[in-house]
mmCIF file of C-alpha atoms and ligand atoms in Angstrom:
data_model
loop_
_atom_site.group_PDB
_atom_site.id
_atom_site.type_symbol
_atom_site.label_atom_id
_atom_site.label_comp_id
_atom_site.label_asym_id
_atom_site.label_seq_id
_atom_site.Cartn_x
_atom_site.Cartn_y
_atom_site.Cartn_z
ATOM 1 C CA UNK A 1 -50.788 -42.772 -78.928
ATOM 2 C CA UNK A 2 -50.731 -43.899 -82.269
ATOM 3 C CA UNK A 3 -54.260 -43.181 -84.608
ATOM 4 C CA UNK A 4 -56.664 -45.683 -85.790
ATOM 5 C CA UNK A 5 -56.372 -46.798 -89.276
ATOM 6 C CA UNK A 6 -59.330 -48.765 -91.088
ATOM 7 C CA UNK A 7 -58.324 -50.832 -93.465
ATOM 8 C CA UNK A 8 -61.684 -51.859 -94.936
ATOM 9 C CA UNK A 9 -62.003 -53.881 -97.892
ATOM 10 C CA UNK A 10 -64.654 -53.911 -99.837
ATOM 11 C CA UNK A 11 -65.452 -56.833 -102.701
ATOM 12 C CA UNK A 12 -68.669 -55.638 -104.265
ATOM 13 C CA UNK A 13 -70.184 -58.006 -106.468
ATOM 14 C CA UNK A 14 -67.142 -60.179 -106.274
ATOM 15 C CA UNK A 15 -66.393 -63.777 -104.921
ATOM 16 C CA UNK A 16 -68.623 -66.733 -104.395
ATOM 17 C CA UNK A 17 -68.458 -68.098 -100.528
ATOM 18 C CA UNK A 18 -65.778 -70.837 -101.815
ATOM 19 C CA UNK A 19 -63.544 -67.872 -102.889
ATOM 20 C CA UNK A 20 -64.421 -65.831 -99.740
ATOM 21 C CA UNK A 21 -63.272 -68.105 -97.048
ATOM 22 C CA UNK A 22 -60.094 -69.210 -99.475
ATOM 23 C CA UNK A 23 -59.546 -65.410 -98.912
ATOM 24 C CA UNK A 24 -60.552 -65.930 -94.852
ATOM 25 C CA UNK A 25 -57.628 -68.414 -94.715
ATOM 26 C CA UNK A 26 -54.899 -66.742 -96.304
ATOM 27 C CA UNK A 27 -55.132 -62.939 -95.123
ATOM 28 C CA UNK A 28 -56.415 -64.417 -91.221
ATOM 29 C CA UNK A 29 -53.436 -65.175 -90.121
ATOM 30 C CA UNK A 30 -51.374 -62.421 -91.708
ATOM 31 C CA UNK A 31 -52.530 -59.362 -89.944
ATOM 32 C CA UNK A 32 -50.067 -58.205 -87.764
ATOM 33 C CA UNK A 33 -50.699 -57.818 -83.969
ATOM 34 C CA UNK A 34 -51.516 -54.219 -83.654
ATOM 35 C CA UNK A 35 -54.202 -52.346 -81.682
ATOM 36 C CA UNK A 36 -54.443 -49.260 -83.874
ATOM 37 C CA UNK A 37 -55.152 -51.257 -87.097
ATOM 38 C CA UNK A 38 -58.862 -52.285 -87.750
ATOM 39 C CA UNK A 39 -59.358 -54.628 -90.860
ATOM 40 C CA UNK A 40 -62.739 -54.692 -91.873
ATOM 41 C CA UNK A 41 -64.201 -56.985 -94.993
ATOM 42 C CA UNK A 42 -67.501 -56.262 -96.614
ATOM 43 C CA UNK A 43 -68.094 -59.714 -98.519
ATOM 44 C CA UNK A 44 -72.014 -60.361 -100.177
ATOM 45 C CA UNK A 45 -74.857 -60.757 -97.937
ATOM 46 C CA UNK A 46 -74.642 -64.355 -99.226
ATOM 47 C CA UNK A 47 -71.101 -65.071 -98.073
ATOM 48 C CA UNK A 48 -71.830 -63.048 -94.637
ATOM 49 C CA UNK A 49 -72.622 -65.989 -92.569
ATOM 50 C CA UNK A 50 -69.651 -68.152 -93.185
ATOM 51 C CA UNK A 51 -67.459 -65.471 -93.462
ATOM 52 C CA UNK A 52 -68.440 -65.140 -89.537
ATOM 53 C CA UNK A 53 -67.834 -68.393 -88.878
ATOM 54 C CA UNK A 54 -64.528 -68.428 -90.486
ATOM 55 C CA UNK A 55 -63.029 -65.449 -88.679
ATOM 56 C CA UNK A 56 -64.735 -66.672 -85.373
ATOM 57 C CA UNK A 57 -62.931 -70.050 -85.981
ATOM 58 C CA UNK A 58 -59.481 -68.953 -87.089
ATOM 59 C CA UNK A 59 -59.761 -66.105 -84.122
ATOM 60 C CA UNK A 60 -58.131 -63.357 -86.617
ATOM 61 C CA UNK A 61 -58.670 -59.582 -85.849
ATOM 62 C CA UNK A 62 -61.023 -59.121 -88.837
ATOM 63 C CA UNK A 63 -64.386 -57.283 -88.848
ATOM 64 C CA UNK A 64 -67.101 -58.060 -90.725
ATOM 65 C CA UNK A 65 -69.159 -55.606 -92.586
ATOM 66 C CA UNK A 66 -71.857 -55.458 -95.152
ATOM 67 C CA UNK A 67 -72.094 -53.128 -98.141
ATOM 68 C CA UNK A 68 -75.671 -52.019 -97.576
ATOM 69 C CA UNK A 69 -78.514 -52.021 -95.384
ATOM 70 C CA UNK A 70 -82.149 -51.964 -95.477
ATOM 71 C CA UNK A 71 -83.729 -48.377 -95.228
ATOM 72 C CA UNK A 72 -86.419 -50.197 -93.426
ATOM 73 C CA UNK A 73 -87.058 -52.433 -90.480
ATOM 74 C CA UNK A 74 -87.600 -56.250 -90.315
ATOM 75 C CA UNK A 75 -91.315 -56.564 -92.247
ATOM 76 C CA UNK A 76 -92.795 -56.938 -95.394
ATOM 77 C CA UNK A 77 -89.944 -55.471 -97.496
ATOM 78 C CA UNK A 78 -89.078 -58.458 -100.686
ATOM 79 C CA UNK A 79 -85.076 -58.632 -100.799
ATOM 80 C CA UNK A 80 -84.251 -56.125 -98.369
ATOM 81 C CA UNK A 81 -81.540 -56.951 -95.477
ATOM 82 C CA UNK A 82 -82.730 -54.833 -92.130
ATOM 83 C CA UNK A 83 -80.237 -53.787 -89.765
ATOM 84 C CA UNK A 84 -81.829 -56.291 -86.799
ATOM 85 C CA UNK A 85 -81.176 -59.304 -89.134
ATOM 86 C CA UNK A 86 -78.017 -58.285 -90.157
ATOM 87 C CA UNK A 87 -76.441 -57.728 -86.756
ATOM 88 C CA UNK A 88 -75.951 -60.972 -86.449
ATOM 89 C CA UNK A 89 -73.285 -60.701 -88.712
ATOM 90 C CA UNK A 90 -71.514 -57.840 -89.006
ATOM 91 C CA UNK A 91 -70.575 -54.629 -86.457
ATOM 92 C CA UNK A 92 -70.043 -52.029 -89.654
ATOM 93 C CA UNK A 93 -71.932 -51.321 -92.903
ATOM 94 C CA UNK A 94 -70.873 -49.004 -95.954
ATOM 95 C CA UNK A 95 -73.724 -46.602 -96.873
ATOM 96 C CA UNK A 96 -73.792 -44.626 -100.085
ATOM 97 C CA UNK A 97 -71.333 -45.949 -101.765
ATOM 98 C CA UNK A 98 -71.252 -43.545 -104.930
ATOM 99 C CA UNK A 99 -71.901 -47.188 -107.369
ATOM 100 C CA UNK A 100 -75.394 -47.171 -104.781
ATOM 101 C CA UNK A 101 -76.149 -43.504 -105.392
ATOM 102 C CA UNK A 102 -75.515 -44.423 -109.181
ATOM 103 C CA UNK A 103 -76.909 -47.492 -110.106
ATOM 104 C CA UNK A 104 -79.109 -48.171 -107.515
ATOM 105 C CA UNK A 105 -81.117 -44.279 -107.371
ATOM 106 C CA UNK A 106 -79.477 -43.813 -103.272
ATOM 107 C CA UNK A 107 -80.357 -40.347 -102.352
ATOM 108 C CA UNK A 108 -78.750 -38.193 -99.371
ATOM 109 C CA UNK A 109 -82.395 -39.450 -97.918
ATOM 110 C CA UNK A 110 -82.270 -42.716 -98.217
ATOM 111 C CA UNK A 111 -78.232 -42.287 -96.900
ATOM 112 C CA UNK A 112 -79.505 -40.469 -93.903
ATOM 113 C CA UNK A 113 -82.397 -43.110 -92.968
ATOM 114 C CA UNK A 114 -80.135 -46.039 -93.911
ATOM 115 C CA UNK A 115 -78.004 -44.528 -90.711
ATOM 116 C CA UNK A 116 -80.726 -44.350 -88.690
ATOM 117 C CA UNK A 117 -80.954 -48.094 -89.125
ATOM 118 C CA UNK A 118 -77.829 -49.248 -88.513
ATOM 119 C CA UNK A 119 -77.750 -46.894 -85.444
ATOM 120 C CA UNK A 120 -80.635 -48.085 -83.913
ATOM 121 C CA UNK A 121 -79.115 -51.837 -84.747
ATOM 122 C CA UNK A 122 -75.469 -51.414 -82.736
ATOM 123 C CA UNK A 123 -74.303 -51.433 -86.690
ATOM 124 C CA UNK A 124 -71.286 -48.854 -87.243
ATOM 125 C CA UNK A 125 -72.315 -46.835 -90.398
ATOM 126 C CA UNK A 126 -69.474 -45.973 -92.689
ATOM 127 C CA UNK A 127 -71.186 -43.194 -94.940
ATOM 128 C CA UNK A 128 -69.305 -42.517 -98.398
ATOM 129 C CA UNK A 129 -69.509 -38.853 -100.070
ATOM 130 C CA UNK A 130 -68.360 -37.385 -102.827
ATOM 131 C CA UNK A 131 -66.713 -34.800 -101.604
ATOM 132 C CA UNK A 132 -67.328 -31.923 -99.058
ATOM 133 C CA UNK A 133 -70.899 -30.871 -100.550
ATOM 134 C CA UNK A 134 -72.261 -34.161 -99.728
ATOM 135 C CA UNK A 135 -74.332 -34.474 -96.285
ATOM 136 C CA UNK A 136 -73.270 -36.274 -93.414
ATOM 137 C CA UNK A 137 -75.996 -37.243 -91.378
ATOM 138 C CA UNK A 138 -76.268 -37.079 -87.654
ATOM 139 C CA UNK A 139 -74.829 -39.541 -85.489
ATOM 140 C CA UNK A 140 -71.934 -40.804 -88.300
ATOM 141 C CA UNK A 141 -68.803 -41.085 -87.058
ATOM 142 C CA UNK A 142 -66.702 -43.021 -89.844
ATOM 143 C CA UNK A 143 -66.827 -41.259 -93.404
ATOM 144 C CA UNK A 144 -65.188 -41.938 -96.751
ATOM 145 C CA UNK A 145 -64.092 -39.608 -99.255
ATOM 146 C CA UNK A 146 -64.455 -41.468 -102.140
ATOM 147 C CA UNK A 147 -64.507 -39.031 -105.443
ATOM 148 C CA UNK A 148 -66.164 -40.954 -108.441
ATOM 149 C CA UNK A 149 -63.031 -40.385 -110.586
ATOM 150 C CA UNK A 150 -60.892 -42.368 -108.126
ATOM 151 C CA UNK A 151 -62.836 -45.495 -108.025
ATOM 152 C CA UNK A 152 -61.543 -48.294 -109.951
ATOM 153 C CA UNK A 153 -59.336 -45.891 -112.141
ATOM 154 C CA UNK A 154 -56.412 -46.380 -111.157
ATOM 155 C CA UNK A 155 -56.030 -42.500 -110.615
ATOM 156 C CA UNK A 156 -56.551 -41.936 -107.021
ATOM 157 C CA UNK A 157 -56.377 -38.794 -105.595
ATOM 158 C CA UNK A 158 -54.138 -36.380 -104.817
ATOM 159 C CA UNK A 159 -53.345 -36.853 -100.297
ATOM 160 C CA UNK A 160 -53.451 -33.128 -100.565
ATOM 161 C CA UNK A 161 -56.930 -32.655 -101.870
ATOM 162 C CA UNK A 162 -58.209 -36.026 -99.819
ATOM 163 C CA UNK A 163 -56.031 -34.701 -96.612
ATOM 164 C CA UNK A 164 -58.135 -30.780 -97.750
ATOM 165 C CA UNK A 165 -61.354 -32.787 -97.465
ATOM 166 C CA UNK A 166 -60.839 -34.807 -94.699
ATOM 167 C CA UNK A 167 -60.114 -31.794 -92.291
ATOM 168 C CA UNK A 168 -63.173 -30.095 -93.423
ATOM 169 C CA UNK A 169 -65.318 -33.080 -92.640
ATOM 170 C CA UNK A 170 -63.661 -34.100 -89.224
ATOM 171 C CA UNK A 171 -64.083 -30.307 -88.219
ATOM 172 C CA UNK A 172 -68.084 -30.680 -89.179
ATOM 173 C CA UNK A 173 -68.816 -33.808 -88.212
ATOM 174 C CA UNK A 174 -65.722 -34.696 -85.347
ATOM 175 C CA UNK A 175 -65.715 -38.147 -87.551
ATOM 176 C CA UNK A 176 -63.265 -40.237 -88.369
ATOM 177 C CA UNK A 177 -62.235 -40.026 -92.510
ATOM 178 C CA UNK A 178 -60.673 -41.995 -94.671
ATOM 179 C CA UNK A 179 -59.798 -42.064 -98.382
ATOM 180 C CA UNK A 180 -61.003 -44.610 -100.910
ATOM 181 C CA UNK A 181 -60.509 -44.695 -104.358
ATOM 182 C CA UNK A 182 -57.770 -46.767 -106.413
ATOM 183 C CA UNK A 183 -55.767 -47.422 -103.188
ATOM 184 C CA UNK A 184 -52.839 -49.836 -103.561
ATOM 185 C CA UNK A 185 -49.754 -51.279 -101.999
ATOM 186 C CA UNK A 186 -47.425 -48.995 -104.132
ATOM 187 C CA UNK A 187 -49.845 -45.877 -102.807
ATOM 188 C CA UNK A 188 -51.219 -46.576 -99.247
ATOM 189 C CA UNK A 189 -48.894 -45.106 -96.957
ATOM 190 C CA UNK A 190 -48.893 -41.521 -98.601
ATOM 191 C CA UNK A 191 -52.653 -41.645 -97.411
ATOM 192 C CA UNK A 192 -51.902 -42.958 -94.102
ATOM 193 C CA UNK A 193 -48.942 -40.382 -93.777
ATOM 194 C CA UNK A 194 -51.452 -37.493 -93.365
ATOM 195 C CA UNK A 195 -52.836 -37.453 -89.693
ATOM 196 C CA UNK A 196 -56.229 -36.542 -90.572
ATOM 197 C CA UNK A 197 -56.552 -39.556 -92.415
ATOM 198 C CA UNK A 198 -57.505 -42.895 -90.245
ATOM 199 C CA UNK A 199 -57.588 -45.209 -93.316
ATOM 200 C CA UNK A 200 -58.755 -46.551 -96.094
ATOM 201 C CA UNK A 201 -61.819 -47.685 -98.005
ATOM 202 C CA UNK A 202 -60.706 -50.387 -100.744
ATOM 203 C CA UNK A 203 -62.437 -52.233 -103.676
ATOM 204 C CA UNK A 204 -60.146 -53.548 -106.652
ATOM 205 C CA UNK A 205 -56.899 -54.060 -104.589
ATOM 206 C CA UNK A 206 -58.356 -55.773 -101.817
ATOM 207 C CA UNK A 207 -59.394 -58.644 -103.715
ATOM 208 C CA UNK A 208 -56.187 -60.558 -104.135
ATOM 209 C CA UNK A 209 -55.579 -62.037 -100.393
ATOM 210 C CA UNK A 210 -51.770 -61.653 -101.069
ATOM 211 C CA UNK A 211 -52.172 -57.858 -102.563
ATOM 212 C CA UNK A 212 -54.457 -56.966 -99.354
ATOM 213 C CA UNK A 213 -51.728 -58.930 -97.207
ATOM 214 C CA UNK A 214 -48.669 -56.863 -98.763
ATOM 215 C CA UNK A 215 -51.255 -53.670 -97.661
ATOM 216 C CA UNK A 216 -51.865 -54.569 -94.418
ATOM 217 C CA UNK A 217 -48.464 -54.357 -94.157
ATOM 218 C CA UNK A 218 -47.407 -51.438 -95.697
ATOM 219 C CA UNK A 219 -49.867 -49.743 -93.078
ATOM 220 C CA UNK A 220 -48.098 -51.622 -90.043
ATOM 221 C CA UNK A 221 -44.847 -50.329 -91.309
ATOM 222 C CA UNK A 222 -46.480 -46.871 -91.506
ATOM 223 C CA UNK A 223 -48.608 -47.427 -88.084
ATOM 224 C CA UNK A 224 -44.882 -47.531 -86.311
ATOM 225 C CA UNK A 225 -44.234 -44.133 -88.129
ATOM 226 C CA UNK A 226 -47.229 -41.888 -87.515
HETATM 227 P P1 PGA B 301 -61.309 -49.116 -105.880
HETATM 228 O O1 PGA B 301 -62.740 -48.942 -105.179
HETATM 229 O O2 PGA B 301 -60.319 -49.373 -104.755
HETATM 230 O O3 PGA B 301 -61.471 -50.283 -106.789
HETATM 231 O O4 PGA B 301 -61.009 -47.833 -106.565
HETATM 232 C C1 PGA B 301 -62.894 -48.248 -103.977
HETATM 233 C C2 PGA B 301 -64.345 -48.273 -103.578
HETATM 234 O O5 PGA B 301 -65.213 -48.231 -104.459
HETATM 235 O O6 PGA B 301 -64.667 -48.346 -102.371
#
């Protein structure tokens, strides 16, 4: 049987709802019929809603994720978004994305109660590290090796060195891994190639529907390889 890939795109602080479900209604109904691959989009809380209602509508195999979650429950927390409310929404959420751990003070702490949350919320957490040194906590079973250089560079890493890291982690953790950083259509499949990689973890490239199209196929074209 043929392996999972993720193909998870993530917009950060990108696209107003308008733009998201434009985005909705082109890449919907271009994903290929295929079991093993697992698009996931991680719009803005604010777009999360409609963005639901759009994929529920057009019935396309998308998931929806988010790109945080609240280290705390539902209570007296200004501006946070708690797992309980955001299940409504979304079955995945990045955690620790390294522009969170930079900008935004995330600790390994904070990463390892922010997958508490989602656990105890039926929320998928998709923890990002650095590299082998950083923790994964209990309970994960979707990581991204994301090294800081990589991201938005244009300089991803090597497959060797991501392929290095993600058989170190699996063997840890028995987690899923896939690479992000500076992942394109010209560069996708020599992630994919490697077995112990089950996808990818996308930001730049994923926000043009018909560049995120042209990689969704690439990975079907690969998906019939591996
Ligand atoms: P990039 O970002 O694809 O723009 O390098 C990846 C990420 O930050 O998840």
């Amino acid at each position: 049987m043929s392996k999972n890939i993720w193909i998870i795109a993530n917009w950060k602080a990108h696209k107003t709802t308008t733009e998201a479900l434009d985005w909705i209604s082109q890449v919907g109904p271009n994903i290929p019929e295929n079991d093993n691959i697992k698009v996931v989009v991680c719009p803005a809380f604010s777009a999360l809603s409609e963005v639901k209602n759009a994929v529920l509508a057009g019935g396309y195999p998308i998931l929806i994720g988010s790109q945080d979650i609240s280290a705390f429950g539902v209570g007296a927390y200004t501006g946070e978004e708690p797992g309980e409310v955001l299940k409504q929404f979304i079955g995945l959420t990045l955690i620790g994305h390294s522009e969170r751990r930079e900008y935004f003070g995330e600790t390994d702490k904070t990463v390892e109660e922010k997958v508490k949350m989602a656990l105890n919320s039926d929320i998928t957490p998709l923890v990002c590290i650095q590299g082998t040194a950083t923790p994964v906590p209990d309970g994960c079973k979707l990581v991204a090796y994301e090294p800081a250089f990589a991201i938005g560079t244009g300089t991803p890493d090597t497959p060797e060195n991501a392929r290095e890291v993600a058989l170190e982690i699996k063997a840890k953790t028995g987690a899923e891994v896939l690479y992000g950083g500076s992942v394109d259509q010209s560069n996708i499949r020599n992630f994919l190639k490697i077995k112990d990689i089950n996808g990818v973890l996308i930001g730049k490239a994923s926000l043009d529907p018909n560049e995120f199209i042209k990689i969704i196929e690439e990975a079907a074209v690969e998906s019939s390889e591996v």
